[in-house]
Amino acid sequence: QVQLVESGGGSVQAGGSLRLSCAASGRTFSSYAMGWFRQAPGKEREFVAHISRSGRSTALVGSVKGRFTISRDNAKNTMYLQMNSLKPEDSAVYYCAATQRSVESIFAHEYDYWGQGTQVTVSS
């Protein structure tokens, strides 16, 4: 199995930037497709982005396209989420997740391992 730890969250003003990191330990990081999800108070957990095992294939939810970038460094066992032009509606707890499936997924239930989450707060 793999253990995931997120970092990089914080409080920023609208228009600001943050870079989230997800550090993995345990089994070979490159054998997992990875994803970022977020959950705001009173809302369901939602898909934000995913990335293939090699890092060559990525996808983002429409509301963050052009502002967020997902990437990974398999040599460092780390995945990233670069968030630019942040908006108050981006405020949430952000989670990274790993799936043993051969392809990435937008569905939370298809991920096998989760981090503890990191809080992102964007003020207007």
mmCIF file of C-alpha atoms in Angstrom, residues 3-12 17-24 34-37 69 71 76-83 86 92-97 114-121:
data_model
loop_
_atom_site.group_PDB
_atom_site.id
_atom_site.type_symbol
_atom_site.label_atom_id
_atom_site.label_comp_id
_atom_site.label_asym_id
_atom_site.label_seq_id
_atom_site.Cartn_x
_atom_site.Cartn_y
_atom_site.Cartn_z
ATOM 1 C CA GLN A 3 0.814 6.465 2.437
ATOM 2 C CA LEU A 4 -0.030 9.978 1.251
ATOM 3 C CA VAL A 5 0.678 13.283 2.973
ATOM 4 C CA GLU A 6 -0.505 16.620 1.584
ATOM 5 C CA SER A 7 1.125 19.966 2.304
ATOM 6 C CA GLY A 8 1.121 23.503 0.976
ATOM 7 C CA GLY A 9 -2.335 24.643 1.936
ATOM 8 C CA GLY A 10 -2.985 28.001 3.537
ATOM 9 C CA SER A 11 -4.864 31.273 3.348
ATOM 10 C CA VAL A 12 -4.526 33.614 0.377
ATOM 11 C CA SER A 17 -1.427 31.236 -5.845
ATOM 12 C CA LEU A 18 -0.625 28.125 -3.862
ATOM 13 C CA ARG A 19 1.174 24.912 -4.708
ATOM 14 C CA LEU A 20 -0.023 21.768 -3.021
ATOM 15 C CA SER A 21 2.239 18.764 -2.682
ATOM 16 C CA CYS A 22 1.361 15.142 -2.056
ATOM 17 C CA ALA A 23 4.261 13.048 -0.800
ATOM 18 C CA ALA A 24 3.948 9.289 -1.114
ATOM 19 C CA MET A 34 -3.210 9.915 -8.834
ATOM 20 C CA GLY A 35 -5.890 12.474 -8.262
ATOM 21 C CA TRP A 36 -6.782 15.623 -6.374
ATOM 22 C CA PHE A 37 -10.210 16.107 -4.837
ATOM 23 C CA THR A 69 -1.963 22.459 -13.169
ATOM 24 C CA SER A 71 1.996 17.292 -12.234
ATOM 25 C CA LYS A 76 10.649 12.322 -5.800
ATOM 26 C CA ASN A 77 7.493 10.295 -5.104
ATOM 27 C CA THR A 78 5.519 13.523 -5.156
ATOM 28 C CA MET A 79 2.490 14.938 -6.949
ATOM 29 C CA TYR A 80 1.703 18.627 -7.207
ATOM 30 C CA LEU A 81 -1.245 20.905 -7.776
ATOM 31 C CA GLN A 82 -0.261 24.405 -8.846
ATOM 32 C CA MET A 83 -3.197 26.723 -8.208
ATOM 33 C CA LEU A 86 -7.511 31.487 -6.869
ATOM 34 C CA ALA A 92 -11.967 23.667 0.575
ATOM 35 C CA VAL A 93 -9.985 20.852 2.087
ATOM 36 C CA TYR A 94 -7.892 19.369 -0.703
ATOM 37 C CA TYR A 95 -7.122 15.657 -0.729
ATOM 38 C CA CYS A 96 -4.740 13.637 -2.814
ATOM 39 C CA ALA A 97 -5.593 10.072 -3.679
ATOM 40 C CA TRP A 114 -6.172 8.988 0.601
ATOM 41 C CA GLY A 115 -4.202 11.640 2.393
ATOM 42 C CA GLN A 116 -5.449 13.519 5.426
ATOM 43 C CA GLY A 117 -6.192 16.701 3.501
ATOM 44 C CA THR A 118 -4.873 20.245 3.543
ATOM 45 C CA GLN A 119 -7.006 23.362 3.986
ATOM 46 C CA VAL A 120 -7.102 26.050 1.314
ATOM 47 C CA THR A 121 -8.878 29.297 2.171
#
